[in-house]
Coordinates of C-alpha atoms and ligand atoms in Angstrom, one line a residue:
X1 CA 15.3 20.1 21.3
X2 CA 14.5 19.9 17.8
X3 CA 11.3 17.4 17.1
X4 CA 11.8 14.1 15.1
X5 CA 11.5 13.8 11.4
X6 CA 9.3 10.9 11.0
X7 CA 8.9 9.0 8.1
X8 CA 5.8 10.4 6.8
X9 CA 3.4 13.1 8.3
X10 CA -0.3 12.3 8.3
X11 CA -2.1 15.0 5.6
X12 CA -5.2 16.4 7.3
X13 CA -7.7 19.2 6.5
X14 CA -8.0 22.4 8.2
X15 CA -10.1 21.9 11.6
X16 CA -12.8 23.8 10.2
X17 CA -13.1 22.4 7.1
X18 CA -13.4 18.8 9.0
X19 CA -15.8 20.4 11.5
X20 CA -18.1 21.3 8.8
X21 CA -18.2 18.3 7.2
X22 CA -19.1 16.0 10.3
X23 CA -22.2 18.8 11.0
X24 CA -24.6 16.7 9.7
X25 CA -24.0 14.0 11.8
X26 CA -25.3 16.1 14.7
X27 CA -28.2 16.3 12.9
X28 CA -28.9 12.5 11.7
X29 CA -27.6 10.4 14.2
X30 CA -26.7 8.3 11.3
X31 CA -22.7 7.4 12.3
X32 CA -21.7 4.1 10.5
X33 CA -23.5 1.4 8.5
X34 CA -22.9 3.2 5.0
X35 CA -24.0 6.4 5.7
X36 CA -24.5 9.3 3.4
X37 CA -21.2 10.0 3.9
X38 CA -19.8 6.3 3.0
X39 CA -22.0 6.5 -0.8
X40 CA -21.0 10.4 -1.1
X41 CA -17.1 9.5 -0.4
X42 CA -18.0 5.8 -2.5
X43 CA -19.1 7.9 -5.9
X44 CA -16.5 10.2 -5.5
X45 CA -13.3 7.9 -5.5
X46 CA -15.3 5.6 -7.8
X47 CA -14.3 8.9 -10.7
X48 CA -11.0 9.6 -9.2
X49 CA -9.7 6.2 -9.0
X50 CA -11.4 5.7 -12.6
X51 CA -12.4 1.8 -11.8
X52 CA -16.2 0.0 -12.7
X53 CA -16.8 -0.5 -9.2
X54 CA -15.6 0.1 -5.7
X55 CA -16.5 -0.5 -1.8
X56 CA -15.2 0.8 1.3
X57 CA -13.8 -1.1 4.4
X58 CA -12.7 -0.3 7.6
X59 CA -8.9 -0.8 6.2
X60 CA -6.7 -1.8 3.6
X61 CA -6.2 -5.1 5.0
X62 CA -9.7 -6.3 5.6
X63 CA -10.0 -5.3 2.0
X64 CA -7.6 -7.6 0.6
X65 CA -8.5 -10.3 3.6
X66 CA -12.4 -10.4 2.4
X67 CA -11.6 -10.0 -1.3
X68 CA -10.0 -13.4 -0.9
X69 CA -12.6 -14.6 0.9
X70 CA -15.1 -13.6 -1.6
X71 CA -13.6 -15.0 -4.2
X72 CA -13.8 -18.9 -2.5
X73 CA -10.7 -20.5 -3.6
X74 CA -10.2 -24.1 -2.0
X75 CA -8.5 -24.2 1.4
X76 CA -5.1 -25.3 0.8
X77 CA -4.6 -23.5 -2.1
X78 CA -1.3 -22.1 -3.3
X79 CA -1.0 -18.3 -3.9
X80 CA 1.9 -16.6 -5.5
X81 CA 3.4 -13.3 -3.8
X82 CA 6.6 -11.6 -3.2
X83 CA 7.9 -11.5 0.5
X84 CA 8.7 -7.9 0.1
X85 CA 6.0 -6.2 1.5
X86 CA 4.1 -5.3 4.4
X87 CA 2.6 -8.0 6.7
X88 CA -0.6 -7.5 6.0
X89 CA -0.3 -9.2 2.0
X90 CA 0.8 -12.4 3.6
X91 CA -1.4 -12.3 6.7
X92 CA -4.1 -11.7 4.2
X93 CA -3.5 -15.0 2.9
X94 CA -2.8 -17.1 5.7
X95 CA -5.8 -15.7 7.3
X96 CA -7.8 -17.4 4.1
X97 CA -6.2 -20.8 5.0
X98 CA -4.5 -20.2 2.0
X99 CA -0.3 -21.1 1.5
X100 CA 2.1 -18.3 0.4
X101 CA 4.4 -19.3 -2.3
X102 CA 6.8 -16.8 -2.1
X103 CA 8.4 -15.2 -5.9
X104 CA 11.7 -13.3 -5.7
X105 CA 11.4 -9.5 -7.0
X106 CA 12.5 -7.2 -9.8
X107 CA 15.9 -5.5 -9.1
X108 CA 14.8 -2.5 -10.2
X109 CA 11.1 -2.0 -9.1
X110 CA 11.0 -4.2 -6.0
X111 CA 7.7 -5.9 -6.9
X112 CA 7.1 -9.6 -8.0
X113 CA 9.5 -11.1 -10.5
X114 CA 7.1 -11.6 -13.2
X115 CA 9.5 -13.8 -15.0
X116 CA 9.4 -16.1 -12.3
X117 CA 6.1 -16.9 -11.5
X118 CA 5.5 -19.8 -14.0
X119 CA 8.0 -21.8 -12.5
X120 CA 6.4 -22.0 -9.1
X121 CA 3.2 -22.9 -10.8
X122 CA 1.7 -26.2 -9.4
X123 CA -1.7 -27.9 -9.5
X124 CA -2.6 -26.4 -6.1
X125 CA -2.0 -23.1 -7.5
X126 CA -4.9 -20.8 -7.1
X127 CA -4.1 -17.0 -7.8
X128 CA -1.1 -14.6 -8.1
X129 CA -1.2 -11.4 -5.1
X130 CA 1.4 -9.0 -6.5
X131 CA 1.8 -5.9 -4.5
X132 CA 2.7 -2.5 -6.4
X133 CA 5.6 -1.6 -3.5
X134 CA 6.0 2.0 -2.9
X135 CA 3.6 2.8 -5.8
X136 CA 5.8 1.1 -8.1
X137 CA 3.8 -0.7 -10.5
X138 CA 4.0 -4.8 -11.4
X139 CA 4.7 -5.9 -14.5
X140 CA 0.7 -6.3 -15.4
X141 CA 0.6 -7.6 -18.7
X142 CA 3.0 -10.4 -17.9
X143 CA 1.0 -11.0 -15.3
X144 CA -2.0 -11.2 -16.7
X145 CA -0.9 -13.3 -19.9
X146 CA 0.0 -16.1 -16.9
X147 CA -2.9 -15.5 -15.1
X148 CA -4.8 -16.2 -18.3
X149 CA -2.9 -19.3 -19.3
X150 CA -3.4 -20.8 -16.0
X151 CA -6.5 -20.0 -15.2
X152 CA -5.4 -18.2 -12.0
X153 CA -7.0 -15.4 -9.7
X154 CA -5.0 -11.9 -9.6
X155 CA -5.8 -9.5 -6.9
X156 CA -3.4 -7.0 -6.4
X157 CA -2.1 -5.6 -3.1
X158 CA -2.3 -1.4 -4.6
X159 CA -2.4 -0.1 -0.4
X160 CA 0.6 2.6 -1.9
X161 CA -1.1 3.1 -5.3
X162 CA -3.9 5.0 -4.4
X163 CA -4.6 7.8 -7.3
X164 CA -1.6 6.1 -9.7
X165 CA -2.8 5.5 -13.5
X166 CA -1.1 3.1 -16.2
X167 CA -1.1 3.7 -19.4
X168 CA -4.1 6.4 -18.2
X169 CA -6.3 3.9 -16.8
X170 CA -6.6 3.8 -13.1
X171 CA -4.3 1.1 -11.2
X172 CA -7.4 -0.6 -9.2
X173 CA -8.7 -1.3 -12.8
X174 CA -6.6 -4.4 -13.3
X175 CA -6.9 -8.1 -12.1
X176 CA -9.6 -9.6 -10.7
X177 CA -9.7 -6.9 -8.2
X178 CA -7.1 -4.1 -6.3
X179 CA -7.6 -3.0 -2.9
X180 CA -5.9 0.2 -1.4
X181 CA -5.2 1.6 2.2
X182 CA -6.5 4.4 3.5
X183 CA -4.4 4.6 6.4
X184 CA -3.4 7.8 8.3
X185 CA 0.1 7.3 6.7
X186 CA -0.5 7.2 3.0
X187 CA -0.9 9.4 0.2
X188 CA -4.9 9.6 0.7
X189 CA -6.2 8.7 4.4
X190 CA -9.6 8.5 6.1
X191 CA -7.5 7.9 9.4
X192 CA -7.9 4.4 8.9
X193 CA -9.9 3.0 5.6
X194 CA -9.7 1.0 2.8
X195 CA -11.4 -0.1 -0.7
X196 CA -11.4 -2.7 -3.1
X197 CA -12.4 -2.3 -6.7
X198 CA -13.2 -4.6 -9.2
X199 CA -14.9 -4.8 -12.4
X200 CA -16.8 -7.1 -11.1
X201 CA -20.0 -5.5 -9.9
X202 CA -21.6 -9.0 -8.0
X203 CA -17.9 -9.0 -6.2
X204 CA -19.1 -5.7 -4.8
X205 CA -22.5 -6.5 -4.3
X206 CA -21.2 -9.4 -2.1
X207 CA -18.5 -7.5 -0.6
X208 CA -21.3 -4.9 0.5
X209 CA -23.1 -8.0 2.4
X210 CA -19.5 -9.9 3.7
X211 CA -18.3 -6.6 5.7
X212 CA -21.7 -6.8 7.5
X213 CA -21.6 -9.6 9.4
X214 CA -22.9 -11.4 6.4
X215 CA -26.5 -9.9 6.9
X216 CA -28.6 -9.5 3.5
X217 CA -31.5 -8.3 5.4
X218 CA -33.1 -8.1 8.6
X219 CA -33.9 -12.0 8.1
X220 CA -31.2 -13.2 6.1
X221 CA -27.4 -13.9 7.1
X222 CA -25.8 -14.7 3.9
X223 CA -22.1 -15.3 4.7
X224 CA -19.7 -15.5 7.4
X225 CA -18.8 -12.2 7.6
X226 CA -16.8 -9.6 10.1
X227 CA -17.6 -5.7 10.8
X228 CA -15.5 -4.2 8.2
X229 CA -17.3 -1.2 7.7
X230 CA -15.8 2.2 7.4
X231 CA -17.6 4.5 9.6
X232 CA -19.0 8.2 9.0
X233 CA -16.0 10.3 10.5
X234 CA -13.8 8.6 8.6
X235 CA -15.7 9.1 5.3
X236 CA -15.6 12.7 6.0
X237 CA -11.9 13.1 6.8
X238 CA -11.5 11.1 3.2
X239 CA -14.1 13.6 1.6
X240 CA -12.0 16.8 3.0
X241 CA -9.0 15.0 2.0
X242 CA -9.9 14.4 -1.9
X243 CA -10.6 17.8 -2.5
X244 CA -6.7 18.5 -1.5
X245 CA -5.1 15.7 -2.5
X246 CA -4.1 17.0 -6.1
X247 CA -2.5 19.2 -4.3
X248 CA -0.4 17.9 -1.9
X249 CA 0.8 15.1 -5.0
X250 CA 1.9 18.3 -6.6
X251 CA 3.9 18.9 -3.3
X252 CA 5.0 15.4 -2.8
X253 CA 6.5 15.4 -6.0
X254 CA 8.6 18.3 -5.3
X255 CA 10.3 16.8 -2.6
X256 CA 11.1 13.5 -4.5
X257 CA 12.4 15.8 -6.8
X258 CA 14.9 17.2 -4.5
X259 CA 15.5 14.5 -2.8
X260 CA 16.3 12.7 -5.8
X261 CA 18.7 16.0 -7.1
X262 CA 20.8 16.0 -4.2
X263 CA 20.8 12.0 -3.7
X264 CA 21.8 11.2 -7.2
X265 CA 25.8 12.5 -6.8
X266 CA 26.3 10.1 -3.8
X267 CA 27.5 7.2 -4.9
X268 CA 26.2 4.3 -3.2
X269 CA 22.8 5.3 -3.0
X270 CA 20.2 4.2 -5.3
X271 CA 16.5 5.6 -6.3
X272 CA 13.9 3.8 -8.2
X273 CA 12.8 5.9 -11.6
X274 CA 9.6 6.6 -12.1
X275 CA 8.4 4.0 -14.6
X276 CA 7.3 5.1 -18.2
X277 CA 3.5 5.0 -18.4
X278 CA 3.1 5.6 -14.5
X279 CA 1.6 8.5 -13.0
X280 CA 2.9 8.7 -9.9
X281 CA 1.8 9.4 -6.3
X282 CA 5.0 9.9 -5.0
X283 CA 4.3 7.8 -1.7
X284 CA 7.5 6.7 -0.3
X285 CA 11.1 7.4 -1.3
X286 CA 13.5 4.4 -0.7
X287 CA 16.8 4.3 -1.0
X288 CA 19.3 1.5 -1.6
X289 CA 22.3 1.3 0.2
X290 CA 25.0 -0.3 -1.9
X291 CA 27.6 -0.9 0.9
X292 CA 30.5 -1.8 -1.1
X293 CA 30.5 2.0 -2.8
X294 CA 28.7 3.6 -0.1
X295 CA 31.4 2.6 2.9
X296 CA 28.6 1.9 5.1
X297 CA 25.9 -0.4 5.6
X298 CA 22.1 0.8 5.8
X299 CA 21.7 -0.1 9.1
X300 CA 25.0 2.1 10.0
X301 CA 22.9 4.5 8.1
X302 CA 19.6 3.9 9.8
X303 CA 21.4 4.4 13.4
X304 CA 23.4 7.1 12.4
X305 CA 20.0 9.2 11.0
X306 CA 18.3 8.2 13.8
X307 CA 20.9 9.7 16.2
X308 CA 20.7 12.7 14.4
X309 CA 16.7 13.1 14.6
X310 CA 15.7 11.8 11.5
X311 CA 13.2 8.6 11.7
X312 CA 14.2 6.6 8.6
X313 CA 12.5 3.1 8.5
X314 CA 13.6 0.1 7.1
X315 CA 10.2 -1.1 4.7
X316 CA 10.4 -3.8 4.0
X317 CA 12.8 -5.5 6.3
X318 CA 12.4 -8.5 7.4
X319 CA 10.6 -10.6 4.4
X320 CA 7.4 -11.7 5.4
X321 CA 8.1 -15.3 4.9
X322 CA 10.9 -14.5 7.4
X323 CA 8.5 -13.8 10.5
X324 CA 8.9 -15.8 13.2
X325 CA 5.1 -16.2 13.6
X326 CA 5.6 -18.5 10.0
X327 CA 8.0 -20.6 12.2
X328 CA 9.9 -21.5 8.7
X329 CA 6.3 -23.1 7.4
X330 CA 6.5 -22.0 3.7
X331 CA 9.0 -21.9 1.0
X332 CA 12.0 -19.1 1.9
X333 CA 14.2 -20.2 -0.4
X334 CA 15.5 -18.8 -3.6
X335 CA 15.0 -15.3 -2.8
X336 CA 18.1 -13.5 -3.7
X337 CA 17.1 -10.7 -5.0
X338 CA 14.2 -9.7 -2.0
X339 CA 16.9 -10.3 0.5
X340 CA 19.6 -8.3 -0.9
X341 CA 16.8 -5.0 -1.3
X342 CA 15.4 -6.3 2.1
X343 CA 18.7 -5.6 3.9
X344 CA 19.7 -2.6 2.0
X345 CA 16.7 -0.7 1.6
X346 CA 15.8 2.3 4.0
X347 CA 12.8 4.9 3.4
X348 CA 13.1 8.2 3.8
X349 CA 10.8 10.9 5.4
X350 CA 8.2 11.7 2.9
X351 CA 5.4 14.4 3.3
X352 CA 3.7 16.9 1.3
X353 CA 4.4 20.1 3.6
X354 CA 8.3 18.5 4.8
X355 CA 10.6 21.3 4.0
X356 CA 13.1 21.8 1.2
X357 CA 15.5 22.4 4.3
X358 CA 14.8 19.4 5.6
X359 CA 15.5 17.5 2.5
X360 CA 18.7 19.6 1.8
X361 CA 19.6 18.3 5.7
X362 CA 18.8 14.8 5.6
X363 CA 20.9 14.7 2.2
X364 CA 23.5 16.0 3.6
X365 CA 23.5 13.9 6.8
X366 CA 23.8 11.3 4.0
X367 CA 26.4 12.6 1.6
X368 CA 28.6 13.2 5.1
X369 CA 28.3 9.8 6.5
X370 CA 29.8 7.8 3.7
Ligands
T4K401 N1 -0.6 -3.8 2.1 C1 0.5 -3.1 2.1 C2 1.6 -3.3 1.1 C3 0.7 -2.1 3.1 O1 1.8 -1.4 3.2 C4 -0.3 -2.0 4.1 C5 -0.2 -1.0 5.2 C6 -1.5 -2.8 4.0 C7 -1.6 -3.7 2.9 C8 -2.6 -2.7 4.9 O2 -3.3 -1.5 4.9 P1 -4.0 -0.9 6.2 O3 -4.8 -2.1 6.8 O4 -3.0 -0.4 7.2 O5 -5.0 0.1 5.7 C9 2.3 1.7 8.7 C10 0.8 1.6 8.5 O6 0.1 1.4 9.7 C11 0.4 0.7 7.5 O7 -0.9 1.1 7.0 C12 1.3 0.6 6.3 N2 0.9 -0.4 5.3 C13 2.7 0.4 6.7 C14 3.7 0.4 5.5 O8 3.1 1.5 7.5 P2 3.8 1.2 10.8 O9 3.7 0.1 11.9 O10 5.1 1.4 10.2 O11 3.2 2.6 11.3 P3 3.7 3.6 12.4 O12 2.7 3.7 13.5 O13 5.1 3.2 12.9 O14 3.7 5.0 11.6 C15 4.7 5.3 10.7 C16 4.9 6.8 10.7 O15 3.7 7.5 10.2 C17 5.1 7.4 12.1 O16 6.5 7.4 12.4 C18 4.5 8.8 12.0 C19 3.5 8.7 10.9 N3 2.1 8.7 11.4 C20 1.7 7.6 12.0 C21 0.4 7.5 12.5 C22 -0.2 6.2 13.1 C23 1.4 9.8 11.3 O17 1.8 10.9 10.8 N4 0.1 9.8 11.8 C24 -0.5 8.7 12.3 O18 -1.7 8.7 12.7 O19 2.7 0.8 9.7

């Protein structure tokens, strides 16, 4: 029996080329606490990314949980985000003690409304997490303007921006800080990993300290910290991956490209365009499914892929202020736009090596179905 297309494929090195680079450890015994591997792997995304200053963390999440911790906004505090997203965004804030105020989304790029984020402005507003969805990017100057006016925090959730530039400067430049995800499935992985970066060098400094337990020195235990360290191996599958990863965006692209040839005469079916001043990574390929002109729903769709081998998944479906762990807790309402993506929306399998005939197959599964 034919194997399952999966969503995505993890990108990896050759064996060799991994082997090589974790020699060393043999040597030093050195295999976590930022290693040489951690500052080599640190330098080296610090260029690529092209941001002022960056750290590395066991994952994207703790990342974005610690960056909010860092930056010591009161318990209580309100913090405007889209539900559109992966747990973690909204976890990240919960975790802080802080509450979700949930903004309804762009039609067209999926990410925060910008237009509506002054109205849910309150006193107990502290700062805005937008999350740049599938490597779509926010609407950052608007953002920023409000942030401005009101005095209020941006960190952005960039875990599928990794590499992406806007208006040539890199994506984890903006805000008061951007964290990315290093996970096995995205564009860039170090199996499982994470950074933040900021332009703000003592945020770093303190970040350095905070995903150490808190411990300065031997002596001294600064903050109330966890272990959110990214270890040696994973540093070295991240520094084998970087020298590739042009590479496999080259490859990545292609397949969006054909994806998006074939998709485009289906009617029914939409794809986001790339947006102008956006270089992109090419990290996930949703799809709308417009019922109405398709004939079928997406979850039709979803069952009928899946019965024919193909592992579409449904990011991101349900909204995050819809988990049952919330138990209703914050504000659902007014979010007409999110759920009409969320219940539409299906991603597609995405990888640098998945074959043109795969593609072609998977479109046609799709063209046939309607
Ligand atoms: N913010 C946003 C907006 C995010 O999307 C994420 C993570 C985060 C923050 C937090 O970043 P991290 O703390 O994770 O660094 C996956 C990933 O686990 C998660 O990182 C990612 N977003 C999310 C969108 O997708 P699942 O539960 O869908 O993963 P799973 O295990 O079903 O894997 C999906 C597919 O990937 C598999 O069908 C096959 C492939 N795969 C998976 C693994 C684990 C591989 O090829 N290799 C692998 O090792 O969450």
């Amino acid at each position: 029996m034919q194997e399952k297309i999966l969503v995505t494929r993890s990108s990896m090195p050759s064996l060799d080329e991994y082997v090589h680079e974790i020699e060393s450890l043999w040597d030093s015994h050195w295999l976590t606490n930022m290693g040489a591997k951690h500052e080599l792997l640190r330098e080296e995304l610090k260029k690529y990314l092209k941001v002022d200053a960056i750290d590395l963390l066991t994952n994207g999440h703790m990342a974005l949980e610690l960056v909010l911790q860092i930056l010591n906004m009161p318990k209580g505090g309100e913090v405007i985000t889209t539900p559109f997203t992966f747990a973690s965004t909204t976890h990240a804030i919960v975790r802080n003690g802080l509450v979700p105020v949930f903004c309804d989304i762009n039609p067209d790029t999926y990410t925060i409304d910008a237009s509506k984020i002054e109205s849910l402005i309150t006193d107990n507003t502290v700062a805005i997490v937008p999350v740049h969805v599938y490597g779509n990017i926010c609407d950052i100057e608007k953002i920023d303007e409000i942030a401005k006016r009101h005095h209020l925090k941006v960190v952005y959730d960039a875990a599928h921006a990794f590499g992406e530039t806007y208006n040539d400067r890199g994506i984890g430049s903006f805000g008061d800080a951007s964290i990315f995800s290093f996970h096995a499935t995205k564009v860039f992985n170090t199996i499982e990993g994470g950074a933040v970066c900021t332009k703000d060098k003592a945020l770093i400094d303190k970040m350095f300290v905070v995903k150490d337990f808190g411990i300065l020195d031997q002596e001294r235990v600064t903050e109330v910290g966890p272990n959110a360290k990214m270890n040696e191996f994973c540093a070295a599958m991240g520094l084998c991956n970087l020298r590739h990863l042009d590479e496999e965006i080259e490859k990545r692209k292609k397949v969006v490209g054909k994806y998006r040839n074939l998709l485009s005469s289906i009617p029914g079916i939409k794809i986001c365009n790339i947006q102008d001043g956006v270089k992109s990574n090419y990290s996930y390929l949703p799809i709308v499914v417009d019922e109405k002109i398709y004939g079928k729903t997406r979850d039709d769709l979803y069952e009928y892929l899946d019965e024919n081998g193909v592992g579409a998944r449904k990011y991101f479906y349900p909204l995050t202020c819809d988990f049952e762990c919330f138990d209703n807790q914050f504000n659902c309402y007014e979010l007409p736009v999110a759920r009409f993506i969320s219940e539409r929306v299906l991603t597609l399998p995405l990888y640098a090596d998945l074959p043109v005939e795969t593609v072609e197959m998977i479109c046609r599964l799709i063209g046939d179905f309607s």
